[in-house]
XYZ file of C-alpha atoms in Angstrom:
730
model
C 53.017 -7.336 -15.642
C 55.557 -6.195 -13.288
C 58.978 -4.990 -14.379
C 61.751 -6.098 -12.375
C 65.322 -4.643 -12.129
C 68.054 -6.751 -13.878
C 71.208 -6.876 -11.377
C 74.031 -5.287 -12.928
C 77.623 -7.109 -12.338
C 80.366 -5.266 -10.445
C 82.993 -4.052 -12.380
C 85.988 -6.295 -13.210
C 89.465 -5.340 -11.677
C 91.298 -6.651 -14.842
C 89.067 -3.892 -16.759
C 88.394 -6.869 -19.380
C 85.361 -7.372 -21.369
C 83.208 -10.040 -19.962
C 79.963 -11.662 -21.534
C 77.151 -10.953 -19.486
C 75.093 -14.001 -18.419
C 71.440 -13.774 -19.994
C 68.801 -12.898 -17.489
C 66.256 -15.751 -17.316
C 62.887 -14.999 -18.366
C 60.676 -13.609 -15.816
C 57.699 -15.545 -14.886
C 55.464 -12.504 -14.647
C 56.586 -11.531 -18.369
C 55.048 -14.812 -19.601
C 51.822 -15.629 -21.302
C 49.091 -16.790 -19.028
C 46.282 -19.159 -19.548
C 43.035 -17.832 -18.769
C 41.817 -19.185 -15.558
C 39.136 -21.758 -15.319
C 35.628 -20.600 -14.684
C 34.774 -20.919 -10.808
C 32.417 -23.315 -9.583
C 28.866 -21.810 -9.219
C 28.575 -20.346 -5.704
C 26.089 -21.092 -3.332
C 22.858 -19.068 -2.899
C 24.014 -17.725 0.474
C 27.423 -16.532 -1.038
C 25.790 -15.019 -4.007
C 23.383 -12.973 -1.669
C 26.733 -11.842 0.386
C 28.333 -11.070 -2.989
C 25.245 -8.897 -4.004
C 25.057 -6.915 -0.891
C 28.261 -4.775 -0.429
C 29.611 -4.444 2.857
C 29.271 -1.804 5.498
C 32.603 -0.224 4.647
C 32.046 -0.285 1.075
C 28.628 1.434 1.683
C 30.272 4.360 3.977
C 33.358 4.698 1.238
C 30.986 5.376 -1.383
C 29.070 8.005 0.746
C 32.202 9.826 1.701
C 34.040 9.831 -1.858
C 32.271 13.148 -3.011
C 33.460 14.980 0.430
C 37.110 13.289 -0.112
C 37.208 15.057 -3.245
C 36.097 18.294 -1.901
C 38.850 17.859 0.750
C 41.419 17.546 -1.820
C 42.440 21.108 -2.456
C 43.041 21.589 1.402
C 45.024 18.383 1.797
C 47.718 19.683 -1.128
C 48.010 22.974 1.113
C 48.910 20.887 4.197
C 51.368 18.772 2.640
C 54.448 20.886 3.429
C 53.286 20.802 7.068
C 52.963 17.084 7.034
C 56.394 16.704 5.587
C 57.886 18.513 8.571
C 55.974 16.164 10.911
C 57.077 12.970 9.003
C 60.033 12.206 11.411
C 58.047 12.649 14.576
C 55.260 10.283 12.993
C 58.143 7.715 12.131
C 58.879 7.446 16.014
C 55.048 6.510 16.727
C 55.307 3.797 14.104
C 54.641 0.415 16.202
C 57.295 -2.040 15.859
C 56.205 -5.580 16.133
C 56.527 -7.664 17.681
C 57.472 -5.567 20.532
C 60.849 -5.832 21.807
C 61.112 -6.392 25.575
C 57.470 -7.954 25.666
C 56.720 -11.788 25.743
C 53.348 -13.646 24.461
C 50.134 -11.972 23.644
C 51.955 -8.519 24.916
C 54.133 -8.598 22.043
C 51.546 -7.869 19.644
C 49.664 -5.287 21.659
C 50.231 -1.624 21.106
C 51.917 0.574 23.816
C 49.416 3.262 25.911
C 51.452 5.808 23.900
C 50.278 4.382 20.661
C 46.734 3.877 21.793
C 46.664 7.632 22.786
C 48.083 8.492 19.601
C 45.703 6.784 17.587
C 42.654 7.867 19.541
C 43.941 11.703 18.941
C 44.609 11.464 15.437
C 41.276 9.761 14.755
C 39.541 12.935 16.767
C 41.389 15.245 15.082
C 41.059 13.813 11.431
C 37.300 13.594 12.302
C 37.163 16.953 13.485
C 39.209 18.371 10.459
C 36.664 16.310 8.122
C 33.658 17.895 9.694
C 34.882 21.344 9.850
C 35.651 20.977 5.911
C 32.348 19.368 5.083
C 30.637 21.963 7.065
C 32.477 24.445 5.090
C 32.046 23.162 1.413
C 28.060 22.379 1.972
C 26.019 25.078 0.522
C 22.160 25.259 1.425
C 20.442 24.707 -2.101
C 18.789 27.659 -3.683
C 15.718 25.826 -5.003
C 13.228 23.887 -3.281
C 12.414 20.297 -3.881
C 8.716 18.889 -5.049
C 7.517 18.488 -1.359
C 7.335 22.303 -1.351
C 5.392 22.813 -4.756
C 2.392 20.575 -4.703
C 0.216 19.479 -7.772
C -3.222 18.350 -8.690
C -3.855 14.836 -9.723
C -5.799 14.407 -13.028
C -8.277 11.713 -13.805
C -9.364 10.768 -17.138
C -12.314 8.608 -18.480
C -11.503 5.700 -20.746
C -11.943 8.099 -23.976
C -9.335 10.214 -22.599
C -11.334 13.179 -21.490
C -10.862 14.496 -17.929
C -13.278 13.067 -15.396
C -11.997 14.654 -12.149
C -9.222 16.787 -10.647
C -8.109 16.204 -7.127
C -7.161 19.832 -5.829
C -7.108 19.029 -2.307
C -3.248 18.812 -2.222
C -2.719 22.702 -1.428
C -0.697 24.338 0.855
C -1.909 27.423 2.868
C 1.229 29.036 4.562
C 0.417 30.406 7.972
C 2.678 32.865 9.689
C 3.918 31.625 13.146
C 2.111 34.395 14.813
C -1.205 33.010 13.722
C -0.523 29.260 14.982
C -1.463 29.156 18.644
C 1.373 28.715 21.134
C -0.205 25.624 22.176
C -0.344 24.084 18.883
C 3.509 24.797 18.448
C 4.431 23.209 21.809
C 1.983 20.052 20.919
C 4.198 19.632 18.043
C 7.646 20.280 19.811
C 6.585 17.903 22.649
C 5.825 15.143 20.169
C 8.929 15.668 17.782
C 11.715 18.031 19.418
C 11.363 19.428 22.830
C 15.001 20.826 22.863
C 14.473 22.867 19.750
C 15.103 26.017 20.733
C 18.341 24.824 22.499
C 20.001 22.372 20.372
C 22.084 23.414 17.331
C 19.789 21.972 14.695
C 20.976 18.250 14.947
C 20.998 15.604 17.595
C 24.168 13.892 17.871
C 22.712 10.947 19.696
C 20.045 10.306 17.372
C 22.396 10.577 14.334
C 24.765 8.310 15.850
C 21.879 5.716 16.540
C 20.572 5.839 12.917
C 23.974 5.556 11.355
C 24.711 2.368 13.709
C 21.464 1.192 12.464
C 22.097 1.711 8.975
C 25.703 0.712 8.437
C 25.342 -2.340 11.207
C 22.115 -3.644 9.973
C 21.327 -2.416 6.415
C 18.010 -0.682 7.713
C 17.535 3.025 8.074
C 16.168 5.080 11.261
C 15.118 8.466 11.982
C 16.680 10.624 14.567
C 16.244 13.673 13.311
C 15.334 16.936 14.917
C 12.981 19.610 13.595
C 15.486 21.414 11.690
C 16.683 18.194 9.900
C 12.937 17.289 9.061
C 12.481 20.806 7.631
C 15.673 20.500 5.425
C 14.499 17.089 4.152
C 10.951 18.634 3.441
C 12.221 21.435 1.349
C 15.763 20.583 0.227
C 16.354 16.962 -0.130
C 14.344 13.901 -1.175
C 12.729 11.160 1.213
C 15.629 8.373 0.611
C 16.546 6.902 3.499
C 20.372 6.814 2.845
C 23.531 7.605 4.908
C 24.522 10.180 2.052
C 21.464 12.155 2.570
C 21.526 12.156 6.223
C 24.993 13.340 6.598
C 24.034 16.094 4.066
C 20.753 16.805 6.018
C 22.815 17.148 8.994
C 25.464 19.911 7.379
C 22.662 21.620 5.865
C 20.635 21.624 9.235
C 23.680 23.262 11.030
C 24.406 25.743 8.672
C 20.736 26.739 8.467
C 20.402 26.962 12.129
C 23.306 29.459 12.299
C 21.534 31.605 9.268
C 17.775 31.288 10.225
C 16.070 32.152 13.151
C 14.436 29.319 15.288
C 10.771 30.794 14.979
C 11.397 30.924 11.131
C 12.588 27.273 11.118
C 9.374 26.000 13.140
C 7.226 28.160 11.008
C 8.550 26.405 7.715
C 8.401 23.157 9.088
C 4.550 23.420 10.308
C 3.935 24.734 6.763
C 5.621 21.985 4.866
C 5.208 18.880 7.214
C 2.798 16.182 5.712
C -0.340 15.156 7.826
C -2.406 12.629 5.513
C -5.430 13.035 3.944
C -3.636 14.881 1.111
C -2.560 17.759 3.347
C 0.528 19.391 3.756
C 0.876 22.281 6.672
C -0.699 22.662 9.871
C -3.482 24.888 8.394
C -4.858 22.284 5.710
C -4.465 19.406 8.500
C -6.365 21.259 10.705
C -9.140 22.205 8.041
C -9.124 18.415 6.723
C -9.514 16.714 10.307
C -11.588 19.188 12.216
C -13.050 21.579 9.585
C -11.518 24.639 11.162
C -8.744 27.126 10.970
C -5.774 26.095 12.860
C -6.252 29.435 15.297
C -9.431 27.587 16.501
C -7.704 24.380 17.874
C -7.446 23.377 21.288
C -4.245 21.575 22.898
C -6.390 18.285 22.585
C -6.857 18.757 18.850
C -3.303 20.011 18.448
C -2.145 16.997 20.220
C -3.996 14.901 17.721
C -2.602 16.496 14.877
C 0.922 16.400 16.137
C 0.750 12.465 16.275
C 0.065 12.371 12.631
C 3.648 13.741 12.094
C 4.964 10.136 13.307
C 3.070 8.604 10.103
C -0.664 9.533 9.079
C -1.047 5.992 7.752
C -0.556 4.555 11.292
C -2.572 7.302 13.711
C -5.454 8.335 11.628
C -7.936 6.914 13.626
C -10.668 6.430 10.757
C -8.505 4.004 8.966
C -9.055 1.322 11.699
C -9.251 0.079 15.141
C -5.644 -0.649 15.600
C -4.865 2.941 14.069
C -7.501 4.441 16.433
C -5.670 2.769 19.782
C -2.346 3.962 18.493
C -3.556 7.438 18.085
C -5.301 7.474 21.381
C -2.193 6.501 23.223
C -0.180 8.628 21.321
C -2.374 11.453 21.989
C -2.190 10.941 25.885
C 1.664 10.520 25.384
C 1.874 14.105 24.032
C -0.101 15.920 26.441
C 1.525 14.489 29.263
C 4.831 15.419 27.769
C 3.583 18.908 27.413
C 2.984 19.100 31.177
C 6.287 17.649 31.757
C 7.972 20.413 29.542
C 6.011 23.014 31.372
C 3.826 24.017 28.482
C 0.618 22.671 29.695
C -0.805 22.974 33.401
C -2.095 19.760 35.092
C -5.392 21.835 35.529
C -5.552 22.098 31.854
C -4.315 18.617 31.095
C -7.131 17.105 33.248
C -9.650 18.921 30.940
C -8.823 16.635 28.286
C -9.717 13.213 29.024
C -12.150 12.170 25.875
C -10.207 11.851 22.650
C -11.163 14.685 19.892
C -12.419 12.266 17.227
C -11.651 13.979 13.880
C -14.046 14.074 10.950
C -14.509 10.798 9.103
C -13.562 12.376 5.909
C -11.490 15.164 4.345
C -14.314 18.122 3.952
C -11.791 19.892 1.463
C -12.629 17.586 -1.737
C -15.750 15.623 -1.241
C -18.345 16.567 -3.828
C -21.019 14.088 -3.322
C -20.885 12.785 -6.808
C -20.231 9.371 -8.217
C -16.717 10.606 -9.649
C -15.848 10.509 -5.966
C -16.520 6.789 -5.639
C -14.481 6.368 -9.081
C -11.672 8.442 -7.911
C -11.621 6.558 -4.721
C -11.273 3.144 -6.754
C -8.623 4.510 -9.392
C -6.344 6.182 -6.591
C -6.173 2.860 -4.527
C -5.661 0.621 -7.562
C -3.083 3.193 -9.068
C -0.851 3.254 -6.003
C -0.950 -0.434 -5.581
C -0.299 -1.471 -9.262
C 2.267 1.499 -9.859
C 3.723 1.024 -6.037
C 3.330 4.482 -5.394
C 3.226 5.439 -1.640
C 0.451 7.689 0.001
C 3.014 10.704 0.462
C 4.325 10.467 -3.274
C 0.879 10.347 -4.714
C -0.296 13.338 -2.612
C 2.532 15.509 -4.087
C 0.497 15.408 -7.090
C 1.398 15.660 -10.821
C -0.084 12.383 -11.633
C -2.199 11.541 -14.713
C -4.676 8.604 -13.985
C -6.198 6.865 -17.529
C -9.022 4.964 -15.919
C -10.983 2.536 -17.383
C -14.376 3.982 -16.751
C -16.803 4.434 -19.625
C -18.677 7.824 -19.395
C -21.886 6.726 -20.870
C -21.974 3.295 -19.124
C -21.534 5.195 -15.892
C -24.324 7.695 -16.779
C -26.946 4.925 -17.678
C -25.996 3.131 -14.642
C -26.324 6.073 -12.208
C -29.701 7.187 -13.956
C -30.966 3.632 -13.395
C -30.285 3.501 -9.707
C -31.684 6.921 -9.039
C -34.725 5.660 -10.906
C -35.151 2.849 -8.747
C -34.632 4.679 -5.562
C -37.282 7.166 -6.584
C -39.664 4.475 -7.221
C -38.754 2.548 -3.740
C -39.525 5.833 -2.109
C -42.933 6.118 -3.685
C -43.976 2.488 -3.281
C -42.530 1.803 0.287
C -41.805 5.097 2.217
C -41.089 3.369 5.462
C -38.503 1.183 4.234
C -37.173 3.014 1.575
C -34.726 5.333 3.527
C -32.732 1.906 4.605
C -32.573 0.458 1.188
C -28.927 0.446 -0.604
C -28.116 -0.462 -3.967
C -24.641 -1.544 -5.258
C -23.839 -2.117 -9.034
C -20.740 -2.563 -11.222
C -20.064 -3.553 -14.782
C -16.945 -5.365 -15.630
C -15.785 -6.440 -19.221
C -14.273 -9.865 -20.082
C -10.725 -8.297 -19.995
C -11.061 -7.073 -16.596
C -11.686 -3.367 -16.984
C -14.278 -1.921 -14.425
C -16.539 -0.132 -16.892
C -19.011 1.481 -14.194
C -19.891 1.591 -10.792
C -22.723 2.905 -8.537
C -21.027 3.611 -5.223
C -23.910 5.397 -3.388
C -26.112 8.356 -2.980
C -23.506 10.857 -1.821
C -19.815 10.489 -1.061
C -20.108 12.899 1.629
C -22.468 11.087 4.032
C -21.613 7.500 2.843
C -18.059 6.944 2.166
C -17.712 3.238 1.768
C -18.435 2.224 -1.873
C -21.398 0.017 -2.201
C -20.437 -1.373 -5.581
C -17.084 -3.062 -3.544
C -18.690 -3.821 -0.227
C -18.847 -7.176 0.954
C -21.852 -6.830 2.997
C -24.854 -9.269 1.942
C -24.714 -12.760 0.450
C -24.979 -13.905 -2.878
C -27.841 -16.337 -2.735
C -28.935 -18.255 -5.706
C -26.697 -16.000 -7.948
C -23.766 -18.153 -6.449
C -25.243 -21.310 -8.158
C -23.348 -21.145 -11.528
C -20.041 -21.566 -9.595
C -21.334 -24.768 -8.184
C -22.299 -25.996 -11.347
C -19.014 -25.023 -12.915
C -17.188 -27.026 -10.084
C -19.091 -30.036 -10.628
C -18.522 -30.068 -14.421
C -14.941 -29.309 -13.890
C -14.152 -31.861 -11.001
C -16.934 -34.286 -10.846
C -18.569 -35.919 -7.880
C -17.555 -38.658 -5.343
C -20.034 -41.200 -4.095
C -17.866 -42.864 -1.770
C -15.275 -41.106 0.696
C -11.891 -41.502 -1.029
C -13.234 -43.090 -4.201
C -12.630 -41.921 -7.999
C -14.514 -39.032 -9.179
C -17.578 -39.793 -11.341
C -17.839 -37.050 -14.236
C -21.028 -34.527 -13.951
C -22.648 -33.346 -17.221
C -25.710 -31.084 -17.842
C -27.705 -33.992 -17.965
C -26.870 -35.432 -14.733
C -30.198 -35.648 -12.787
C -30.642 -34.663 -9.236
C -33.586 -34.309 -6.814
C -35.257 -31.246 -7.073
C -37.926 -31.583 -4.328
C -38.202 -29.133 -1.218
C -36.960 -29.982 1.913
C -34.926 -33.018 1.203
C -31.974 -34.065 3.368
C -28.476 -33.360 2.233
C -26.318 -36.402 2.827
C -22.676 -37.321 2.853
C -21.169 -40.875 1.640
C -21.720 -42.097 5.474
C -25.330 -40.823 5.578
C -27.405 -37.498 6.550
C -25.399 -34.470 7.366
C -25.923 -33.241 10.916
C -25.340 -29.509 12.039
C -23.823 -28.819 15.325
C -27.066 -28.689 17.357
C -27.731 -32.302 16.004
C -30.248 -31.927 13.442
C -30.123 -32.966 9.901
C -29.766 -30.266 7.388
C -32.267 -29.938 4.560
C -32.324 -28.266 1.405
C -34.977 -25.748 0.346
C -36.150 -23.898 -2.797
C -37.621 -20.563 -3.299
C -40.879 -20.377 -2.104
C -40.657 -24.231 -0.809
C -41.526 -24.989 -4.469
C -40.734 -28.947 -5.626
C -39.641 -29.891 -9.014
C -39.198 -33.826 -8.350
C -35.797 -35.215 -10.319
C -34.466 -32.509 -12.718
C -31.390 -32.294 -14.673
C -28.434 -29.879 -13.335
C -28.793 -27.695 -16.856
C -32.620 -27.280 -16.314
C -31.958 -26.633 -12.469
C -29.730 -23.733 -13.018
C -31.878 -22.332 -15.792
C -34.892 -22.708 -13.526
C -32.864 -21.882 -10.204
C -33.615 -24.718 -8.357
C -31.531 -24.844 -5.084
C -31.894 -28.341 -3.953
C -30.023 -30.236 -6.453
C -26.805 -27.687 -6.240
C -26.883 -27.873 -2.319
C -26.632 -31.651 -2.776
C -24.146 -31.279 -5.744
C -21.865 -29.134 -3.472
C -21.428 -31.994 -0.860
C -20.840 -34.524 -3.659
C -18.292 -32.497 -5.213
C -16.705 -31.243 -2.119
C -16.953 -28.060 -0.801
C -13.444 -27.161 -1.038
C -13.655 -27.553 -4.755
C -16.601 -25.498 -4.852
C -14.476 -22.862 -2.977
C -11.657 -23.496 -4.998
C -13.662 -22.949 -8.210
C -15.104 -19.599 -7.187
C -12.089 -18.264 -5.990
C -10.453 -19.096 -9.297
C -13.348 -17.367 -11.241
C -12.793 -14.033 -9.312
C -14.457 -14.110 -5.957
C -11.942 -12.995 -3.125
C -11.235 -15.633 -0.199
C -11.918 -13.149 2.636
C -15.586 -13.188 1.145
C -16.270 -16.661 1.173
C -18.733 -18.067 3.658
C -18.265 -20.876 6.201
C -17.464 -24.410 4.308
C -20.903 -26.279 5.338
C -23.626 -27.147 3.191
C -25.171 -23.551 2.743
C -21.908 -22.618 1.082
C -23.561 -23.619 -2.484
C -26.765 -21.732 -1.869
C -24.605 -18.706 -1.382
C -23.657 -17.819 2.073
C -20.568 -15.998 0.601
C -20.665 -12.137 0.801
C -19.023 -11.079 -2.761
C -19.276 -7.368 -3.946
C -21.056 -6.282 -6.946
C -17.489 -5.816 -8.665
C -16.586 -9.439 -7.688
C -19.772 -11.174 -8.643
C -19.642 -9.174 -12.410
C -16.185 -10.245 -12.513
C -16.930 -14.133 -11.615
C -19.630 -14.174 -14.339
C -17.054 -12.587 -16.951
C -14.890 -15.551 -16.521
C -17.876 -17.956 -17.909
C -18.130 -15.322 -20.886
C -14.753 -15.177 -21.466
C -14.579 -19.041 -22.093
C -13.092 -19.937 -18.918
C -9.998 -17.508 -18.474
C -10.248 -15.079 -15.625
C -8.759 -11.482 -15.312
C -8.746 -9.719 -12.105
C -10.696 -6.674 -12.377
C -8.801 -3.095 -12.637
C -9.605 0.211 -12.893
C -6.643 2.181 -14.210
C -4.923 1.376 -17.513
C -2.202 3.964 -17.603
C -0.330 6.096 -15.182
C 1.970 9.098 -16.076
C 3.602 12.201 -14.098
C 4.236 15.009 -15.749
C 4.170 13.445 -19.065
C 6.684 10.551 -18.234
C 5.003 7.062 -18.239
C 4.810 5.616 -14.687
C 5.300 1.881 -14.559
C 1.950 -0.023 -14.212
C 1.260 -3.683 -13.212
C -1.867 -4.561 -15.552
C -3.449 -8.060 -14.628
C -3.295 -10.727 -17.120
C -5.606 -13.622 -18.003
C -5.455 -17.062 -16.602
C -7.183 -20.272 -16.886
C -10.281 -20.577 -14.235
C -12.170 -23.320 -15.696
C -12.139 -25.306 -18.819
C -13.428 -23.652 -22.034
C -16.004 -26.206 -22.228
C -17.262 -26.121 -18.494
C -17.561 -22.113 -19.233
C -19.794 -22.791 -22.275
C -22.110 -25.147 -20.840
C -22.803 -22.600 -17.748
C -23.386 -19.746 -20.273
C -25.818 -22.109 -22.060
C -27.666 -22.542 -18.648
C -27.457 -18.621 -18.017
C -28.771 -17.988 -21.268
C -31.618 -20.376 -21.027
C -32.183 -18.932 -17.470
C -32.417 -15.177 -18.864
C -34.688 -16.354 -21.715
C -36.963 -18.277 -19.544
C -37.472 -15.470 -17.270
C -37.673 -12.536 -20.036
C -38.915 -14.467 -22.886
C -39.642 -11.071 -24.847
C -36.232 -9.204 -24.177
C -34.289 -9.044 -27.145
C -33.837 -11.155 -30.247
C -32.534 -14.783 -30.349
C -29.205 -13.078 -31.595
C -28.758 -11.254 -28.543
C -25.665 -12.716 -26.489
C -27.408 -12.200 -23.049
C -27.013 -14.630 -20.156
C -27.772 -13.900 -16.521
C -29.968 -15.019 -13.510
C -31.657 -13.464 -10.400
C -30.370 -14.079 -7.100
C -32.369 -14.244 -3.741
C -31.408 -15.458 -0.070
C -33.537 -17.484 2.246
C -33.837 -14.957 4.829
C -34.784 -12.239 2.380
C -31.782 -9.755 2.989
C -30.537 -9.416 -0.640
C -31.623 -9.540 -4.255
C -29.284 -9.813 -7.113
C -29.209 -9.863 -10.784
C -26.151 -10.800 -12.642
C -25.823 -11.261 -16.314
C -23.746 -10.629 -19.334
C -24.280 -8.729 -22.431
C -21.928 -8.224 -25.240
C -18.912 -9.208 -23.177
C -19.929 -6.975 -20.364
C -21.106 -8.529 -17.068
C -23.090 -6.357 -14.911
C -24.022 -7.039 -11.189
C -26.673 -5.456 -9.109
C -27.549 -5.860 -5.516
C -30.400 -4.418 -3.576
C -30.717 -4.506 0.399
C -31.618 -2.944 3.460
C -29.331 -1.659 6.233
C -29.623 1.169 8.963
C -26.062 2.294 9.111
C -26.983 4.600 12.249
C -27.712 1.334 14.133
C -25.585 -1.537 12.668
C -24.198 -3.303 9.501
C -26.640 -6.346 10.026
C -28.995 -6.578 6.827
C -32.588 -6.269 7.267
C -35.078 -7.978 5.358
C -36.190 -6.184 2.211
C -40.028 -6.472 2.759
C -40.965 -5.979 -1.230
C -38.650 -3.034 -1.352
C -36.767 -4.811 -4.104
C -39.503 -6.295 -6.069
C -40.052 -9.666 -7.618
C -36.581 -11.497 -8.173
C -36.814 -11.660 -11.959
C -38.595 -8.530 -12.684
C -37.824 -6.394 -9.552
C -35.229 -3.322 -9.124
C -32.110 -5.156 -9.739
C -33.303 -6.693 -12.943
C -34.611 -3.096 -13.864
C -31.419 -1.309 -13.158
C -29.249 -4.223 -14.889
C -31.328 -3.902 -18.344
C -31.104 -0.157 -18.245
C -27.713 -0.309 -17.642
C -26.534 -2.648 -20.335
C -28.800 -0.516 -23.000
C -30.956 -2.099 -25.502
C -30.960 -5.777 -25.945
C -30.329 -7.219 -29.587
């Protein structure tokens, strides 16, 4: 809609009135039809359109500062008018006269020089004004004010409070000089001479951010301190620019020692600790004043990322920590803050404590907190740093009464084992978990003392499932059928399908006997080498006869057995080798996963991934949480037939337990090498799995023979714990 000036006719010399020719309608004043819709863009075009250009991103970040500069620009307007005539002379004329070819379009050296000087001048003015208008915030952000995280039982009552995220501010004079210089050598060796920012680092970070849409560091200790106490952790150009301006101003107003003191007291070192004092206590169990240069160098390495350099989190972390520890000590020598003779003393990496002693209580609640915090951070997409800031309320799925009953039952079994088997009981371990059909983890037993045994026995994949795995093979057969010929059609399997139940029978394939790598025929064995002649699959599962299921697994296809077990809830990385022994339980699922797998049958064939947190809030505001949903694992009829066989298994082994109306199904699980004893069963829509095994953790993670410490399969310690945990039957 543009207005166009109408040409006025020149005055007529005769001074006579003449009719003015009407002006033709302007095309821009006409009504326009809407444009037809554009054709759909390609996926690459949509991706490009969705992502703004580098120029757009920079413009959006600089807009607030341009607005602040507006008043100053108005004051300079009169001077700009005076300079306008001179500026016009510098305006390039294109094409340039007196030049030929491509040179007609190239600016002269004077114009290049003028452009460079103008750009430099405008940039300098912009930075000076930006520095003047940037204020140091009066209030500290949440990184400087830590809170506790509170965990609740399923009934809403408090379960635990993790109060280890606390800061103990230490004056710089109480922090040894070698500790300070270990940090400076690692992070900013020119700290005492720089102006608070690193121009090289900022340029590199901006180039990375603008050019590749990514972010990169490049901060001095002053900038990191500003980020810790005044700004957010968001990696954006706007935040980096503000950080640099505040750092420059802070460097002029605050002494270097004060800045370093603040930095050492606000930095995150992992394990829920902020500040060098809490880090020293968390990793070495001592005050910072007692650290030597070697220990200080390790703590300094954590500033680069505790999740990558805490050596207790894995072999890769340990390797990175050792390499960076050596590098920091060498840097201290290079900058003259550690003599070569002193450096020679530190040849052995100072291994930190395996656990943070600031908050371990040793109680079962420590294992519950460990499970819940891990799940909450993953399901709510909360980083370790964010979580350690505190202020979260974690509402767990743990049932207080069930947890108490399960813990008491295991403690009773431990006491009995020490009495009956004093030689083997010290190396006995018990893991247990109760999971509902909707996926809620109701109770777990993680170990005797979290302070001495950090790993959670309910969540540890350490020993084979043995014959407790048979229901998954049975379900796979009912679901997929069997193949009598290679590549032939599947033949349906029913509970009445008959298999050979004799002991020591060869395992066959469509081509003949199955041979192992040593050239021997593989045979199946029953518990106690007992033979049962021909037997139906339903009866074989009810009586825990192994040999039919080893052959059934070969007939189904071991890939289908594995697929069914994983669909029911077992993790792929816990599945054993795909050999005939897979059907007899060479996989090593945890107690939580075994209980979860049995709930699939109790839930009519639908599976819900086990979870330990149902809701998360922070300071009263709801945090988005991904709660797992149920999915079909096996058919409803298949699940019902497996449950019927498990019900008969329970009643055959325990005829006097509960009345006929009790909805109880379960079976014992043993291994051929006697390294594990299981009992897994379901009662009133809750499945509980209990495993007993022996392992000398001071020597290796290799399971040891039970030697009777777990009792008999049907009436031993696992069943006693299971029956006590589920409460009275009936």
